[in-house]
Amino acid sequence: MTIQPRNFAREDGVLRFETVGDLTLESGEVLPEVTLAYETWGELNHDASNAILVLHALTGDTHVSRGLVGDDADAKTRAYAETEGWWAGIVGAGAVIDTNKYFVVSPNILGGCNGSTGPASAAPSSIDPENKPWGSRFPQVTIRDTVRAEARLADALGIPSFSYVIGASLGGARSVEWAATFPDRVRGCAVIASASSATADTIAWGHMQNLAIRQDPHFAGGDYYDGVAPETGLALARRIAHTTYRSAAELDFRFGRDVQPGEQPLTSYNTGRGRYQVESYLDYQGEKLVKRFDANSYLAINEALLTHDVARGRGSLRQALEPTAHCHWLVAYVDSDRLFFPSDSHILASALPHPVEPQVIHSPSGHDGFLIETGQVERILRQALAEHSEREEENRGVPSQVAAAA
Amino acid sequence: MTIQPRNFAREDGVLRFETVGDLTLESGEVLPEVTLAYETWGELNHDASNAILVLHALTGDTHVSRGLVGDDADAKTRAYAETEGWWAGIVGAGAVIDTNKYFVVSPNILGGCNGSTGPASAAPSSIDPENKPWGSRFPQVTIRDTVRAEARLADALGIPSFSYVIGASLGGARSVEWAATFPDRVRGCAVIASASSATADTIAWGHMQNLAIRQDPHFAGGDYYDGVAPETGLALARRIAHTTYRSAAELDFRFGRDVQPGEQPLTSYNTGRGRYQVESYLDYQGEKLVKRFDANSYLAINEALLTHDVARGRGSLRQALEPTAHCHWLVAYVDSDRLFFPSDSHILASALPHPVEPQVIHSPSGHDGFLIETGQVERILRQALAEHSEREEENRGVPSQVAAAA
């Protein structure tokens, strides 16, 4: 494969768009004229060997870290670029994913609502002469589908293979699927607080969230873009999800049975009784999400998570991962995670061609520990990236000791 | 207190009703003309010392075990009595809660929909001249409120004190509240798979379930009795609850990623995609509940659980339990429980005037282990009841060794 690197003036943390063409999905349907939104940081080196792919979680987006724009950038672009990213401590100049060293690429997932083609996107004229939003017509996309779209983005950017593909939570589902689908293009793979497949428990929680949205009367089967958005349903879905993101111990420690200031829980139950603090906290989480996320995208991505199974059509999990023998693997879990359990990481790590010991992120906070325990994530990633670089240099015939001594 | 025992021909496992009068609630409101439904098994002995109170969980009812009716009982009463009870292996003739030995009383919780006064009950004429269902007008009831109503039932049945008060899950919240509210009337207390208070995590799950019901457009603020019941909301609430009743490991073991026969999950997500088995299983749990339970009662009882805090208004937990020094305590948890955690039982057990070691029900199934692991529950209860009987005999000045040798 001959890949021509894309030429663009370096502007970090700026939303870009790539049209990757028609995509034949796992379901057999064709999604026409697919666009992926993405951001980059740093520069691709001369042999295009320094690219790192960072894959966001369910309601994440492309803005992993602050950007850097030229003097001629407009105010909106500048404001966007300078907004704090969701993994600020991990990606940046001098951070463990050092944008002075690596070319970092962060694509928005297929079906998302942060620039990539999703249910809220205008349907192309071949589907709808009026170019109304896809809505209920948007087809099911799987984790494997988005990975295949992302591979086309890598083609366009001139990246034959990634030094490391890194994802946590649903992003980890994306990263392990990347390694199994394109073993020649993934030299290192980090799967953090995630799993090789969505288990029955994951499916159960996802199912309830999806129903919460669908049962909102404003959902209208998915075609609500001309009316009121199904915000109460989406907010309920978020409350369910958020509770699985946090450990019971953390909720108890932070909120206990405390009463929301100014409210009174001991009042009649059907006439607006006051709330406990933890109820108010979950309400707030729901309200925050509906302001920034499309309910159909939530469904599309959550449904994609339910389909996640790196072994589908590939035999056993071990067989599915067999082609990744050369890949440097990092598997890590949060010890208090009640969404993706430590056992999920052990299952993946022990099915690798060269089994690894999963790394532990110690946290009282549950699943969200991957976002909260930045210091530990940083240390684990630093060790993995250093070991990986060293091995790659050795394999190039430049022993790192010699290089260091020179 | 002089209590006159109720005279009724012995008919076990038959639904009876007791009017316990107006009840001033914790909120300060008065709930007029309260009725409690209840069932009994066995006979109260000459000194009224052999009564056991069994308290059901959130969606449980009074029918703990099969009944026994006379030849003249009508067909409907007979059919009801002969229906299998929800704790059949535990309560019955020859069972650990031996109805040949004990007089077992099982009341329906205040706010319920199985005979006790609840939101679906006709409001008395003082509230509504048309006697329409309470609906949105039904006041908040707490665990403490229902316990106080149940004490009046005990009065009516001529029970000065219970040999043992036994409850699991929300029933355990009722039993610990019984011991703290009426320490002179509770000689033994079993709190199984429960807690001394609803923690932030319990409140979080309850909050989502309540919202699922309230957000159903048919809920109509609670006044839906003339229209369609909020069944989709109640079914969603049940799915959330049921998932917390089962361990992730059990769901994964039973269902994994299996596809519901005849359905296809890899299809378009907004046009009726097929389900995974675990989704179908949860749908079934929801459908089953809506056939037998009123959404307003679910809310009322779930709200009562949220208020559960045996220490409310009584100082520390230790202080709240101080008056129960004479009580024989049994605290037990299911080791895989993710609704009421083992730590909840440890907190209760260590705050008792004479701290006890919690008993462990080993189960892969999660919270519902208290219903599933009948053998272990039976063994734990048998040991507690035997020890309790022995102590009571000793305290009466009839050392059990002497009694046994006689």
PDB file of C-alpha atoms in Angstrom, chain B residues 197-362:
ATOM      1  CA  SER B 197     -29.931   2.765  56.116  1.00  0.00           C
ATOM      2  CA  ALA B 198     -30.288   3.360  52.406  1.00  0.00           C
ATOM      3  CA  THR B 199     -26.858   4.478  51.230  1.00  0.00           C
ATOM      4  CA  ALA B 200     -26.141   6.984  48.462  1.00  0.00           C
ATOM      5  CA  ASP B 201     -25.786   4.057  46.057  1.00  0.00           C
ATOM      6  CA  THR B 202     -29.184   2.639  47.051  1.00  0.00           C
ATOM      7  CA  ILE B 203     -30.729   6.090  46.697  1.00  0.00           C
ATOM      8  CA  ALA B 204     -29.116   6.479  43.260  1.00  0.00           C
ATOM      9  CA  TRP B 205     -30.632   3.256  41.902  1.00  0.00           C
ATOM     10  CA  GLY B 206     -33.978   4.058  43.497  1.00  0.00           C
ATOM     11  CA  HIS B 207     -33.989   7.557  42.018  1.00  0.00           C
ATOM     12  CA  MET B 208     -33.586   6.209  38.483  1.00  0.00           C
ATOM     13  CA  GLN B 209     -36.349   3.680  38.960  1.00  0.00           C
ATOM     14  CA  ASN B 210     -38.685   6.362  40.249  1.00  0.00           C
ATOM     15  CA  LEU B 211     -37.883   8.636  37.311  1.00  0.00           C
ATOM     16  CA  ALA B 212     -38.500   5.794  34.852  1.00  0.00           C
ATOM     17  CA  ILE B 213     -42.068   5.582  36.187  1.00  0.00           C
ATOM     18  CA  ARG B 214     -42.685   9.321  36.480  1.00  0.00           C
ATOM     19  CA  GLN B 215     -41.391   9.960  32.949  1.00  0.00           C
ATOM     20  CA  ASP B 216     -43.885   7.536  31.446  1.00  0.00           C
ATOM     21  CA  PRO B 217     -46.449   9.818  29.742  1.00  0.00           C
ATOM     22  CA  HIS B 218     -49.234   7.602  31.093  1.00  0.00           C
ATOM     23  CA  PHE B 219     -48.143   8.282  34.678  1.00  0.00           C
ATOM     24  CA  ALA B 220     -50.116  11.542  34.650  1.00  0.00           C
ATOM     25  CA  GLY B 221     -48.593  12.720  37.890  1.00  0.00           C
ATOM     26  CA  GLY B 222     -49.869   9.586  39.613  1.00  0.00           C
ATOM     27  CA  ASP B 223     -53.536   9.885  38.627  1.00  0.00           C
ATOM     28  CA  TYR B 224     -53.716   7.278  35.896  1.00  0.00           C
ATOM     29  CA  TYR B 225     -56.358   4.974  37.328  1.00  0.00           C
ATOM     30  CA  ASP B 226     -58.981   6.150  34.857  1.00  0.00           C
ATOM     31  CA  GLY B 227     -56.618   5.650  31.939  1.00  0.00           C
ATOM     32  CA  VAL B 228     -53.681   3.550  30.795  1.00  0.00           C
ATOM     33  CA  ALA B 229     -51.241   2.458  33.489  1.00  0.00           C
ATOM     34  CA  PRO B 230     -47.596   3.597  33.151  1.00  0.00           C
ATOM     35  CA  GLU B 231     -46.485   0.087  32.291  1.00  0.00           C
ATOM     36  CA  THR B 232     -43.469   0.924  30.133  1.00  0.00           C
ATOM     37  CA  GLY B 233     -42.094   3.107  32.910  1.00  0.00           C
ATOM     38  CA  LEU B 234     -42.712   0.488  35.582  1.00  0.00           C
ATOM     39  CA  ALA B 235     -41.166  -2.215  33.397  1.00  0.00           C
ATOM     40  CA  LEU B 236     -38.054  -0.089  32.891  1.00  0.00           C
ATOM     41  CA  ALA B 237     -37.838   0.512  36.648  1.00  0.00           C
ATOM     42  CA  ARG B 238     -38.054  -3.238  37.173  1.00  0.00           C
ATOM     43  CA  ARG B 239     -35.279  -3.923  34.652  1.00  0.00           C
ATOM     44  CA  ILE B 240     -32.981  -1.511  36.486  1.00  0.00           C
ATOM     45  CA  ALA B 241     -33.874  -3.050  39.834  1.00  0.00           C
ATOM     46  CA  HIS B 242     -33.609  -6.607  38.615  1.00  0.00           C
ATOM     47  CA  THR B 243     -30.120  -6.026  37.249  1.00  0.00           C
ATOM     48  CA  THR B 244     -29.053  -4.841  40.694  1.00  0.00           C
ATOM     49  CA  TYR B 245     -30.627  -8.028  42.136  1.00  0.00           C
ATOM     50  CA  ARG B 246     -28.339 -10.239  40.068  1.00  0.00           C
ATOM     51  CA  SER B 247     -24.573 -10.362  39.917  1.00  0.00           C
ATOM     52  CA  ALA B 248     -22.719  -9.533  36.719  1.00  0.00           C
ATOM     53  CA  ALA B 249     -21.098 -12.970  36.903  1.00  0.00           C
ATOM     54  CA  GLU B 250     -24.466 -14.708  36.973  1.00  0.00           C
ATOM     55  CA  LEU B 251     -25.799 -12.721  34.014  1.00  0.00           C
ATOM     56  CA  ASP B 252     -22.614 -13.475  32.065  1.00  0.00           C
ATOM     57  CA  PHE B 253     -22.732 -17.165  32.958  1.00  0.00           C
ATOM     58  CA  ARG B 254     -26.410 -17.551  32.045  1.00  0.00           C
ATOM     59  CA  PHE B 255     -26.599 -15.364  28.966  1.00  0.00           C
ATOM     60  CA  GLY B 256     -23.157 -14.309  27.784  1.00  0.00           C
ATOM     61  CA  ARG B 257     -23.587 -12.749  24.343  1.00  0.00           C
ATOM     62  CA  ASP B 258     -26.208 -15.278  23.287  1.00  0.00           C
ATOM     63  CA  VAL B 259     -28.802 -14.064  20.840  1.00  0.00           C
ATOM     64  CA  GLN B 260     -32.502 -14.472  21.560  1.00  0.00           C
ATOM     65  CA  PRO B 261     -33.682 -17.338  19.325  1.00  0.00           C
ATOM     66  CA  GLY B 262     -35.260 -16.070  16.124  1.00  0.00           C
ATOM     67  CA  GLU B 263     -33.893 -12.550  16.591  1.00  0.00           C
ATOM     68  CA  GLN B 264     -30.943 -10.779  14.983  1.00  0.00           C
ATOM     69  CA  PRO B 265     -29.078  -8.097  16.941  1.00  0.00           C
ATOM     70  CA  LEU B 266     -26.939  -7.090  13.964  1.00  0.00           C
ATOM     71  CA  THR B 267     -29.633  -5.069  12.249  1.00  0.00           C
ATOM     72  CA  SER B 268     -30.590  -1.433  12.039  1.00  0.00           C
ATOM     73  CA  TYR B 269     -30.848   0.019  15.468  1.00  0.00           C
ATOM     74  CA  ASN B 270     -33.937   2.161  15.106  1.00  0.00           C
ATOM     75  CA  THR B 271     -36.053  -0.308  13.186  1.00  0.00           C
ATOM     76  CA  GLY B 272     -36.577  -3.107  15.628  1.00  0.00           C
ATOM     77  CA  ARG B 273     -33.220  -4.816  15.856  1.00  0.00           C
ATOM     78  CA  GLY B 274     -33.208  -8.240  17.459  1.00  0.00           C
ATOM     79  CA  ARG B 275     -32.209  -8.733  21.051  1.00  0.00           C
ATOM     80  CA  TYR B 276     -29.521 -10.471  22.984  1.00  0.00           C
ATOM     81  CA  GLN B 277     -30.902 -13.015  25.421  1.00  0.00           C
ATOM     82  CA  VAL B 278     -30.158 -10.868  28.445  1.00  0.00           C
ATOM     83  CA  GLU B 279     -32.271  -8.075  26.953  1.00  0.00           C
ATOM     84  CA  SER B 280     -35.151 -10.461  26.415  1.00  0.00           C
ATOM     85  CA  TYR B 281     -34.707 -11.738  29.976  1.00  0.00           C
ATOM     86  CA  LEU B 282     -34.959  -8.222  31.412  1.00  0.00           C
ATOM     87  CA  ASP B 283     -37.929  -7.420  29.179  1.00  0.00           C
ATOM     88  CA  TYR B 284     -39.632 -10.504  30.576  1.00  0.00           C
ATOM     89  CA  GLN B 285     -38.916  -9.444  34.167  1.00  0.00           C
ATOM     90  CA  GLY B 286     -40.495  -6.069  33.412  1.00  0.00           C
ATOM     91  CA  GLU B 287     -43.543  -7.573  31.704  1.00  0.00           C
ATOM     92  CA  LYS B 288     -44.099  -9.976  34.576  1.00  0.00           C
ATOM     93  CA  LEU B 289     -44.096  -7.230  37.186  1.00  0.00           C
ATOM     94  CA  VAL B 290     -46.501  -4.858  35.443  1.00  0.00           C
ATOM     95  CA  LYS B 291     -49.121  -7.621  35.453  1.00  0.00           C
ATOM     96  CA  ARG B 292     -49.078  -7.860  39.223  1.00  0.00           C
ATOM     97  CA  PHE B 293     -47.960  -4.512  40.589  1.00  0.00           C
ATOM     98  CA  ASP B 294     -49.212  -0.961  40.713  1.00  0.00           C
ATOM     99  CA  ALA B 295     -46.749   1.712  39.598  1.00  0.00           C
ATOM    100  CA  ASN B 296     -47.768   4.130  42.375  1.00  0.00           C
ATOM    101  CA  SER B 297     -47.205   1.419  44.980  1.00  0.00           C
ATOM    102  CA  TYR B 298     -43.801   0.720  43.486  1.00  0.00           C
ATOM    103  CA  LEU B 299     -43.017   4.415  43.878  1.00  0.00           C
ATOM    104  CA  ALA B 300     -44.437   4.644  47.392  1.00  0.00           C
ATOM    105  CA  ILE B 301     -42.456   1.649  48.661  1.00  0.00           C
ATOM    106  CA  ASN B 302     -39.299   2.577  46.782  1.00  0.00           C
ATOM    107  CA  GLU B 303     -39.535   6.079  48.248  1.00  0.00           C
ATOM    108  CA  ALA B 304     -39.974   4.496  51.673  1.00  0.00           C
ATOM    109  CA  LEU B 305     -36.739   2.582  51.098  1.00  0.00           C
ATOM    110  CA  LEU B 306     -34.939   5.831  50.234  1.00  0.00           C
ATOM    111  CA  THR B 307     -36.039   7.269  53.593  1.00  0.00           C
ATOM    112  CA  HIS B 308     -34.700   4.225  55.432  1.00  0.00           C
ATOM    113  CA  ASP B 309     -32.333   5.288  58.186  1.00  0.00           C
ATOM    114  CA  VAL B 310     -32.753   3.564  61.514  1.00  0.00           C
ATOM    115  CA  ALA B 311     -30.669   6.328  63.120  1.00  0.00           C
ATOM    116  CA  ARG B 312     -32.871   9.221  61.951  1.00  0.00           C
ATOM    117  CA  GLY B 313     -33.678  11.343  64.973  1.00  0.00           C
ATOM    118  CA  ARG B 314     -31.990   8.849  67.288  1.00  0.00           C
ATOM    119  CA  GLY B 315     -28.375  10.057  67.349  1.00  0.00           C
ATOM    120  CA  SER B 316     -25.723   7.727  66.014  1.00  0.00           C
ATOM    121  CA  LEU B 317     -26.478   4.270  64.645  1.00  0.00           C
ATOM    122  CA  ARG B 318     -25.037   2.825  67.834  1.00  0.00           C
ATOM    123  CA  GLN B 319     -27.335   5.014  69.934  1.00  0.00           C
ATOM    124  CA  ALA B 320     -30.349   4.112  67.815  1.00  0.00           C
ATOM    125  CA  LEU B 321     -29.707   0.417  68.450  1.00  0.00           C
ATOM    126  CA  GLU B 322     -28.814   0.779  72.142  1.00  0.00           C
ATOM    127  CA  PRO B 323     -32.345  -0.083  73.391  1.00  0.00           C
ATOM    128  CA  THR B 324     -32.086  -3.470  71.638  1.00  0.00           C
ATOM    129  CA  ALA B 325     -29.437  -4.863  73.998  1.00  0.00           C
ATOM    130  CA  HIS B 326     -31.661  -7.786  74.997  1.00  0.00           C
ATOM    131  CA  CYS B 327     -32.546  -8.639  71.371  1.00  0.00           C
ATOM    132  CA  HIS B 328     -31.081 -11.710  69.683  1.00  0.00           C
ATOM    133  CA  TRP B 329     -29.666 -10.436  66.395  1.00  0.00           C
ATOM    134  CA  LEU B 330     -29.027 -12.224  63.135  1.00  0.00           C
ATOM    135  CA  VAL B 331     -27.318 -10.219  60.404  1.00  0.00           C
ATOM    136  CA  ALA B 332     -26.612 -12.011  57.124  1.00  0.00           C
ATOM    137  CA  TYR B 333     -25.478 -10.937  53.670  1.00  0.00           C
ATOM    138  CA  VAL B 334     -25.056 -12.512  50.254  1.00  0.00           C
ATOM    139  CA  ASP B 335     -21.376 -12.374  49.328  1.00  0.00           C
ATOM    140  CA  SER B 336     -22.054 -11.390  45.691  1.00  0.00           C
ATOM    141  CA  ASP B 337     -24.756  -8.821  46.534  1.00  0.00           C
ATOM    142  CA  ARG B 338     -24.349  -5.555  44.593  1.00  0.00           C
ATOM    143  CA  LEU B 339     -27.454  -3.832  45.938  1.00  0.00           C
ATOM    144  CA  PHE B 340     -26.982  -4.252  49.674  1.00  0.00           C
ATOM    145  CA  PHE B 341     -23.264  -4.789  49.997  1.00  0.00           C
ATOM    146  CA  PRO B 342     -21.598  -7.042  52.589  1.00  0.00           C
ATOM    147  CA  SER B 343     -20.161  -3.857  54.104  1.00  0.00           C
ATOM    148  CA  ASP B 344     -23.722  -2.677  54.864  1.00  0.00           C
ATOM    149  CA  SER B 345     -24.223  -5.764  57.023  1.00  0.00           C
ATOM    150  CA  HIS B 346     -20.882  -5.255  58.731  1.00  0.00           C
ATOM    151  CA  ILE B 347     -21.820  -1.674  59.594  1.00  0.00           C
ATOM    152  CA  LEU B 348     -25.072  -2.821  61.191  1.00  0.00           C
ATOM    153  CA  ALA B 349     -23.580  -5.850  62.961  1.00  0.00           C
ATOM    154  CA  SER B 350     -20.751  -3.855  64.514  1.00  0.00           C
ATOM    155  CA  ALA B 351     -23.064  -1.078  65.757  1.00  0.00           C
ATOM    156  CA  LEU B 352     -25.222  -3.470  67.793  1.00  0.00           C
ATOM    157  CA  PRO B 353     -25.071  -3.245  71.597  1.00  0.00           C
ATOM    158  CA  HIS B 354     -23.482  -6.712  71.494  1.00  0.00           C
ATOM    159  CA  PRO B 355     -21.801  -6.772  68.087  1.00  0.00           C
ATOM    160  CA  VAL B 356     -22.236  -9.977  66.105  1.00  0.00           C
ATOM    161  CA  GLU B 357     -20.359 -11.522  63.218  1.00  0.00           C
ATOM    162  CA  PRO B 358     -22.525 -11.316  60.079  1.00  0.00           C
ATOM    163  CA  GLN B 359     -23.427 -14.663  58.548  1.00  0.00           C
ATOM    164  CA  VAL B 360     -22.475 -15.209  54.917  1.00  0.00           C
ATOM    165  CA  ILE B 361     -24.774 -16.612  52.263  1.00  0.00           C
ATOM    166  CA  HIS B 362     -22.425 -17.818  49.547  1.00  0.00           C
TER     167      HIS B 362
END
